[in-house]
mmCIF file of C-alpha atoms in Angstrom:
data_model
loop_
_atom_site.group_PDB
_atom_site.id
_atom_site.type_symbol
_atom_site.label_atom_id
_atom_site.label_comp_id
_atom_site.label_asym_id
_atom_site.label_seq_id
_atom_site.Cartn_x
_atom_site.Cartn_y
_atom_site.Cartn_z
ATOM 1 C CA UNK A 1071 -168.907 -144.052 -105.055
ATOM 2 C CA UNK A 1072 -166.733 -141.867 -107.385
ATOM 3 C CA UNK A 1073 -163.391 -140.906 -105.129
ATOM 4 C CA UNK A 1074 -162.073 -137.082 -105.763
ATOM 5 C CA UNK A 1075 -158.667 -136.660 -105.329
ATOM 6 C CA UNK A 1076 -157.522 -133.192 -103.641
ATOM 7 C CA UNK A 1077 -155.350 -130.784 -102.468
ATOM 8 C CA UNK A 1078 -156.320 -128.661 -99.410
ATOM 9 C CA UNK A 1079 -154.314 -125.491 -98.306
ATOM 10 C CA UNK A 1080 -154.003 -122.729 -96.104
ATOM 11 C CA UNK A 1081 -153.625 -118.906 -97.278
ATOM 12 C CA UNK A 1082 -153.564 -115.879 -95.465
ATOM 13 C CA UNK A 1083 -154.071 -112.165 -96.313
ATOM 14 C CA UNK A 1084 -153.868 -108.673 -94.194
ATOM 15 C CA UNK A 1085 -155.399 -105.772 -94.229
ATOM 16 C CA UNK A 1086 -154.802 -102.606 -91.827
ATOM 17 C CA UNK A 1087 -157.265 -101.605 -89.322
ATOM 18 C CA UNK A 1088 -156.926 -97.137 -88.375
ATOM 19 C CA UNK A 1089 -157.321 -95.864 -85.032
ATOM 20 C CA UNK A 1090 -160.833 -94.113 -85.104
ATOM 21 C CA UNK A 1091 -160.566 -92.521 -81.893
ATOM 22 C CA UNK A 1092 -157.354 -92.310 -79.494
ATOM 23 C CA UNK A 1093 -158.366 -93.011 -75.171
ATOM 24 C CA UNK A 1094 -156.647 -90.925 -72.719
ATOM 25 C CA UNK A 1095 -157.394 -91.816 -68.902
ATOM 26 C CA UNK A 1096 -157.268 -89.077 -66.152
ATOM 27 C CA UNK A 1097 -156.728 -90.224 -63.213
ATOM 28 C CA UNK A 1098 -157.223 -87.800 -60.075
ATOM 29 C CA UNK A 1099 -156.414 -88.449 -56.773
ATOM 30 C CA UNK A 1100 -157.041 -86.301 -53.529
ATOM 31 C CA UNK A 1101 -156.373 -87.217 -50.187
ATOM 32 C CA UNK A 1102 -158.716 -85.559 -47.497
ATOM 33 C CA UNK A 1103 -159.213 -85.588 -44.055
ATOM 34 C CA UNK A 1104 -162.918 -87.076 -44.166
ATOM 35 C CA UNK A 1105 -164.752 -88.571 -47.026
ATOM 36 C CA UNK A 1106 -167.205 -85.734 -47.500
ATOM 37 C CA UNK A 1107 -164.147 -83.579 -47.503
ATOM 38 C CA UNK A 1108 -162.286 -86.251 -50.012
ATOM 39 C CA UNK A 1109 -165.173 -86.304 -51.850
ATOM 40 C CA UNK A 1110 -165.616 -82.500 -52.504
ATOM 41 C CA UNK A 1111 -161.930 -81.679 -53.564
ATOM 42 C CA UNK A 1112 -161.821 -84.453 -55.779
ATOM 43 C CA UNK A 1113 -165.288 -83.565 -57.652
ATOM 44 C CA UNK A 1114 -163.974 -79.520 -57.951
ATOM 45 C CA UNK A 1115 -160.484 -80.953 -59.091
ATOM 46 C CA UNK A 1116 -162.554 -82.812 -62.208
ATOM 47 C CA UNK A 1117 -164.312 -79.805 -63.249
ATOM 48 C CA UNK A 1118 -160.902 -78.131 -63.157
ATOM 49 C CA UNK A 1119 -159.704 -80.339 -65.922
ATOM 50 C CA UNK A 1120 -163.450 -80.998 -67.361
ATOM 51 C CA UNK A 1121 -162.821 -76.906 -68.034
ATOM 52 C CA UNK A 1122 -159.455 -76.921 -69.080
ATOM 53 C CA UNK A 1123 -159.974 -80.108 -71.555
ATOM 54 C CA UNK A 1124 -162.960 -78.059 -73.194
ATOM 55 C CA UNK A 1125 -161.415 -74.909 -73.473
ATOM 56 C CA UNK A 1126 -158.215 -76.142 -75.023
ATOM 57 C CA UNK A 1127 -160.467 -77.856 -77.815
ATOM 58 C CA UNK A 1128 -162.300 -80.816 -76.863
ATOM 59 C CA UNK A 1129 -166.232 -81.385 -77.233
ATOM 60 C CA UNK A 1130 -168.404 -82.190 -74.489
ATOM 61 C CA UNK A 1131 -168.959 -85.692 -76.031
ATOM 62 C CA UNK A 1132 -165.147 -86.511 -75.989
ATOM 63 C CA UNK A 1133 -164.841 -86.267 -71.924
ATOM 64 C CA UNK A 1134 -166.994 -88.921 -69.737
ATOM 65 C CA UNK A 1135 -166.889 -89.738 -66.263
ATOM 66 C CA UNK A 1136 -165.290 -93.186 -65.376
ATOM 67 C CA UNK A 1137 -166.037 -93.661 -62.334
ATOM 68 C CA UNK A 1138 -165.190 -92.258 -58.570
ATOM 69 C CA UNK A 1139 -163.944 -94.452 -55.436
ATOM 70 C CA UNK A 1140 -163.023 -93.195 -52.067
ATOM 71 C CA UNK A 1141 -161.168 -95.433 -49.493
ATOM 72 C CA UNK A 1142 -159.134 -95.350 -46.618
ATOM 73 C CA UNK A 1143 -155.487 -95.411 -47.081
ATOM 74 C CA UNK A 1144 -154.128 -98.769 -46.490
ATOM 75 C CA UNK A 1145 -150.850 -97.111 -45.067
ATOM 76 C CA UNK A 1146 -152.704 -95.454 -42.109
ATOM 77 C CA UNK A 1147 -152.228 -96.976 -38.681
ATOM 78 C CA UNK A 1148 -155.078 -97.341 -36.226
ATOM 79 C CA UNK A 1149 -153.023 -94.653 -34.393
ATOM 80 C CA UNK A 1150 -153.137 -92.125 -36.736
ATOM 81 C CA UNK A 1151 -155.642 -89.760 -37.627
ATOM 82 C CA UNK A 1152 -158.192 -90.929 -39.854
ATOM 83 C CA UNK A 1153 -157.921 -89.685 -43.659
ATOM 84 C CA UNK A 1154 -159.976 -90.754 -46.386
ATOM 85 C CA UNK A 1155 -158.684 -90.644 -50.706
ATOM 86 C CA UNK A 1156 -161.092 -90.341 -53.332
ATOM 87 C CA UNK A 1157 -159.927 -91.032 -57.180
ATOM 88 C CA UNK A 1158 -161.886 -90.390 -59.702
ATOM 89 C CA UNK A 1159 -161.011 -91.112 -63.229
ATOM 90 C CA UNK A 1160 -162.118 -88.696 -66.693
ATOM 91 C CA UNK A 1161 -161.975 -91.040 -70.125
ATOM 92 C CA UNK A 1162 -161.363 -88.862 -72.942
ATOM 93 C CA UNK A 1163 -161.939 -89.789 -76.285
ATOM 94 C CA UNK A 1164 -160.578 -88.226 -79.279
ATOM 95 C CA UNK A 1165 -159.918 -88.590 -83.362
ATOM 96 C CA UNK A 1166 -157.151 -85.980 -83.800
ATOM 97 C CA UNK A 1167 -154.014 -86.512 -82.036
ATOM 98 C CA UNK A 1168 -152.791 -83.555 -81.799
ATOM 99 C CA UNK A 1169 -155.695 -81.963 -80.538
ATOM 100 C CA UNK A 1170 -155.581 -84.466 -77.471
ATOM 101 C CA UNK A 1171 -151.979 -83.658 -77.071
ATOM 102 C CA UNK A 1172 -152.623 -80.376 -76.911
ATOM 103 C CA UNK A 1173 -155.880 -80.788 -74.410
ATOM 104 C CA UNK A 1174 -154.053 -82.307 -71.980
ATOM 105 C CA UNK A 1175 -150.908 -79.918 -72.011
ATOM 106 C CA UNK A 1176 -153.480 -77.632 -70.425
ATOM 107 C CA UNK A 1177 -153.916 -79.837 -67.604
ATOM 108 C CA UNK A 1178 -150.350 -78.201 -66.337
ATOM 109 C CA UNK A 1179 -150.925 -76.604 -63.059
ATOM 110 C CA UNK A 1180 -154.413 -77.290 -62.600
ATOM 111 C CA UNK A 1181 -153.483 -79.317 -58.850
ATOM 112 C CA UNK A 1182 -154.186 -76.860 -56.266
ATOM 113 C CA UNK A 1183 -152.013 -78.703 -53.758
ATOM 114 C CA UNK A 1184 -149.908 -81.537 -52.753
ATOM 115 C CA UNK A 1185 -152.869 -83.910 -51.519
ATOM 116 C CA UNK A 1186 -153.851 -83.506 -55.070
ATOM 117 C CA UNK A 1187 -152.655 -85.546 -58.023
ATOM 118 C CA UNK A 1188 -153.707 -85.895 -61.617
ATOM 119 C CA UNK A 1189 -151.918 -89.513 -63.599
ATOM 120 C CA UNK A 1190 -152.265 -89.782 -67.845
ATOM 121 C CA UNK A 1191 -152.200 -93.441 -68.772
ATOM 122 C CA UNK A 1192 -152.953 -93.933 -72.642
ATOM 123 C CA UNK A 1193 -155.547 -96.897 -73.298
ATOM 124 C CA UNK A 1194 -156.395 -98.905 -75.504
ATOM 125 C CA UNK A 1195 -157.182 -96.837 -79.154
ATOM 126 C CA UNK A 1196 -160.616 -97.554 -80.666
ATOM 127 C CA UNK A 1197 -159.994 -98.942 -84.348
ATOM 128 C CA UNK A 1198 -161.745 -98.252 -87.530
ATOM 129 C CA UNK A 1199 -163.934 -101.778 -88.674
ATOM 130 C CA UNK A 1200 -164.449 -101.652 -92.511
ATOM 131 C CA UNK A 1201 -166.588 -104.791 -93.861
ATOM 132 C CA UNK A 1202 -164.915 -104.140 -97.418
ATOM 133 C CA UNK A 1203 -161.200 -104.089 -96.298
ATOM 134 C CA UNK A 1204 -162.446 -107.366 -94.743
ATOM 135 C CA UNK A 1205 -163.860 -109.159 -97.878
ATOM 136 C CA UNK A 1206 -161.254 -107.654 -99.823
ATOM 137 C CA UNK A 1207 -158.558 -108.816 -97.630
ATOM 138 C CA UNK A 1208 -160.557 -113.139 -97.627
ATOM 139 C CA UNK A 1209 -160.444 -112.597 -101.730
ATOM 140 C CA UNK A 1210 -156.737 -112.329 -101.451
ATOM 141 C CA UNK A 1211 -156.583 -115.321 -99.075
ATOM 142 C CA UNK A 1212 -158.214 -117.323 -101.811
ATOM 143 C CA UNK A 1213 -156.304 -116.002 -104.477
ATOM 144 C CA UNK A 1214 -153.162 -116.905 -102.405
ATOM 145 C CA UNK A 1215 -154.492 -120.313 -101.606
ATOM 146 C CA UNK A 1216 -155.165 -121.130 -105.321
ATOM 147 C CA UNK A 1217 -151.744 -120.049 -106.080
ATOM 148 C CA UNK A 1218 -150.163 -122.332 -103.427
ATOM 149 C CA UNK A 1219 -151.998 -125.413 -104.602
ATOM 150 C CA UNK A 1220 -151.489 -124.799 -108.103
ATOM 151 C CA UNK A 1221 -147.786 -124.532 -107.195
ATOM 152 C CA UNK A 1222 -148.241 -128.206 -105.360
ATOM 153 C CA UNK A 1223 -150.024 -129.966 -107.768
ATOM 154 C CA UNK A 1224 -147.543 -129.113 -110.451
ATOM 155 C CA UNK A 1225 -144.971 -130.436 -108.134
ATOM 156 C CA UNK A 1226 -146.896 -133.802 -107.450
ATOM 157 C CA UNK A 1227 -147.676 -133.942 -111.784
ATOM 158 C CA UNK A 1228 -150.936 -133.156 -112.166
ATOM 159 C CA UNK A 1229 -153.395 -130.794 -112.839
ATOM 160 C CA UNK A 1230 -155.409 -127.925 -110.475
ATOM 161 C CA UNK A 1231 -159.042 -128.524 -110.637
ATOM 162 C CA UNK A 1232 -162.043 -126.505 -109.681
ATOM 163 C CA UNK A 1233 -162.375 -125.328 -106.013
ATOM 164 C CA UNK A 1234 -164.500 -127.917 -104.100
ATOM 165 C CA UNK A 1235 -164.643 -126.072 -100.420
ATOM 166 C CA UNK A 1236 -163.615 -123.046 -98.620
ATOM 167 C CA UNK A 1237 -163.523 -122.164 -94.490
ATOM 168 C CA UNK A 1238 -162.583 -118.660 -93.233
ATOM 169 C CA UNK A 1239 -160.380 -119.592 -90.639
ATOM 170 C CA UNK A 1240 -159.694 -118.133 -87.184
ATOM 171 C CA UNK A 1241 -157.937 -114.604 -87.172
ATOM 172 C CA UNK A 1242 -155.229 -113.031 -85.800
ATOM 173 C CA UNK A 1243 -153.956 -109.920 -85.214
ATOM 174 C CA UNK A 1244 -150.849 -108.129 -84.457
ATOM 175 C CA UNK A 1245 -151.047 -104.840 -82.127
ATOM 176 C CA UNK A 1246 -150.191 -101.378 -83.203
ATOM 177 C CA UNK A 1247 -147.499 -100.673 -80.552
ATOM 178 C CA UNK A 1248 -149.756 -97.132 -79.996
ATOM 179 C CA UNK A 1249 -149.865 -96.492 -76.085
ATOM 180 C CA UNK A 1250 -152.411 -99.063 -74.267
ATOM 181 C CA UNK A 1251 -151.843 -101.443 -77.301
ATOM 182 C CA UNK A 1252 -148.731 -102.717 -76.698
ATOM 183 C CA UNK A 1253 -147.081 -104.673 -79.166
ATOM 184 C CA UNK A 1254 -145.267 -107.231 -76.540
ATOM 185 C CA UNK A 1255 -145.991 -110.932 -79.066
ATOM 186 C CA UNK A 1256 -145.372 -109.506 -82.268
ATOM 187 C CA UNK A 1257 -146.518 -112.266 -85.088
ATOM 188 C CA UNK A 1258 -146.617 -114.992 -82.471
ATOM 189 C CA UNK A 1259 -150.516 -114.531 -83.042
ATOM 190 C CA UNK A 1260 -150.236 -114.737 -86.906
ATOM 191 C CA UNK A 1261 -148.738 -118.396 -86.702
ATOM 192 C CA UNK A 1262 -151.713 -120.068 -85.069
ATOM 193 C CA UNK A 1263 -154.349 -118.608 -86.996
ATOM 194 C CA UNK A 1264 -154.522 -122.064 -88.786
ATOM 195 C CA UNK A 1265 -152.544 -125.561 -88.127
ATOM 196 C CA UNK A 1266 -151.600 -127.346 -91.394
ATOM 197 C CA UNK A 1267 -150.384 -125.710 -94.271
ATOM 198 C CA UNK A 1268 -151.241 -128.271 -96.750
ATOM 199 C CA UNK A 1269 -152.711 -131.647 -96.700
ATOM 200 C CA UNK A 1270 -153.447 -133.898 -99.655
ATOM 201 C CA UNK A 1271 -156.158 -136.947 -99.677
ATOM 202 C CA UNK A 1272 -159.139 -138.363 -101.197
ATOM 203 C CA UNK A 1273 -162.944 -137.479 -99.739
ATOM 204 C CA UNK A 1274 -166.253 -139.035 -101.126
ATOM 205 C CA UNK A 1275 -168.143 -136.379 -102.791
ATOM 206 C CA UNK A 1276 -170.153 -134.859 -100.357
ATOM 207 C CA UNK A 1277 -168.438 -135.670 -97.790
ATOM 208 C CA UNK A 1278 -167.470 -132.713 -95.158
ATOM 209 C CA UNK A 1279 -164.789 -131.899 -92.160
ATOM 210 C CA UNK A 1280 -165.507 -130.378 -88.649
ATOM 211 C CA UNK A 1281 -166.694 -126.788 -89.263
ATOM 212 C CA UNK A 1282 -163.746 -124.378 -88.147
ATOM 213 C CA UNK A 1283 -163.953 -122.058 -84.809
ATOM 214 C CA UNK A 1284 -165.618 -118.768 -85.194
ATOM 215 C CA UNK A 1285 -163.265 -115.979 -86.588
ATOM 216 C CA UNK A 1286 -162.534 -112.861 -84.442
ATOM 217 C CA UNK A 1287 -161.780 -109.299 -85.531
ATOM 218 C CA UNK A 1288 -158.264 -109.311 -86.840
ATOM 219 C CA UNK A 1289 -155.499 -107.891 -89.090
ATOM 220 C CA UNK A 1290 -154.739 -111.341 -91.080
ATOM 221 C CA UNK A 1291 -157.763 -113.349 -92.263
ATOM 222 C CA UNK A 1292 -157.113 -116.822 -93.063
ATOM 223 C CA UNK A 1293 -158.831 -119.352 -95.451
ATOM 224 C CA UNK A 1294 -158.426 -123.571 -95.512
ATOM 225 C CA UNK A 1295 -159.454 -123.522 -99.767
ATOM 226 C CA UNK A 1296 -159.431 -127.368 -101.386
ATOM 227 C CA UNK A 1297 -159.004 -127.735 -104.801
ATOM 228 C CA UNK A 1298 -159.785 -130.805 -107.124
ATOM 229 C CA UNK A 1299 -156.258 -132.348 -108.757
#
């Protein structure tokens, strides 16, 4: 059986994913002295803010309800009179920036009183997914990778033959550093997209490897690309 000599390496190439929509949560908090009472200050607090978030530019689709839990402060003694907190939590959604901004600035004053409190936490942004950034970006890969083993089988004297396989490789992704997508690894995540830069052997024709994991949605897309040499 005829024996193909090869080179096999590993190229990478990026492409830049936009935020589509920026997430605000709004937390409220209002501490009552029963849970019905709990209960009713914190649901007139969110229409408050449901009101002011609408009338300083928002659309009714870009405010949901998250959620509302009511407890029993862990801090209160058996001794003291029973209270009850309810939280409830608005998830705004929006594609402008400034227009968010500017939403919740009108939140300013809308507390009523001390037992009530209103916490901003920026979340996670929801990016933009483009298919053709995506191919575009595994074309460069294998234009990289063709480069690399051209530059490798010059070095070892002989000649870059025709691609014989190519494996989309695991991606990786780097954070924005936008509020709720904190950039705290940095390119640790680009290094382990793929293990082995280059590797150099002889394989039957025919013959295969172990099928790489599944890829995940990423900013650097990887490809394993073996050339004949």
């Amino acid at each position: 059986e005829r024996q193909r000599t090869y080179v096999e390496v590993v190229a990478e190439a990026s492409y830049e994913e936009p935020i589509e929509r920026f997430v605000t949560d709004v937390e409220l908090e209002v501490r009552g002295a029963s849970e019905d009472s709990a209960l009713k200050q914190v649901t007139d607090l969110s229409a408050r803010c449901v009101e002011r978030l609408r009338v300083a530019g928002l659309a009714p689709d870009e405010v949901e309800d998250a959620g509302l839990n009511v407890q029993r402060p862990w801090w209160f003694s058996r001794k003291q009179e029973v209270g009850k907190t309810a939280s409830l939590k608005l998830r705004v959604r929006c594609g402008e920036l400034t227009r968010l901004h500017r939403a919740l600035m009108a939140l300013e004053g809308v507390t009523g009183n001390q037992r009530e409190t209103i916490g901003v936490r920026m979340a996670q942004p929801v990016f933009q997914s483009d298919e053709a950034r995506q191919t575009a970006a595994l074309r460069a890969a294998v234009a990289a990778a063709r480069q690399k083993a051209k530059a490798v089988a010059d070095e070892a004297g002989g000649t870059l033959g025709p691609l014989l396989r190519v494996v989309e490789g695991p991606q990786a992704k780097r954070n924005s550093g936008f509020g709720g997508d904190g950039d705290w690894d940095g390119d640790s995540g680009r290094f382990a997209g793929m293990a082995g830069a280059v590797r150099m052997g002889e394989v039957a024709e025919g013959g295969d490897d172990a099928p790489l994991s599944t890829p995940s949605r990423t900013i650097w897309v990887y490809c394993r690309a073996r050339f004949e040499i």
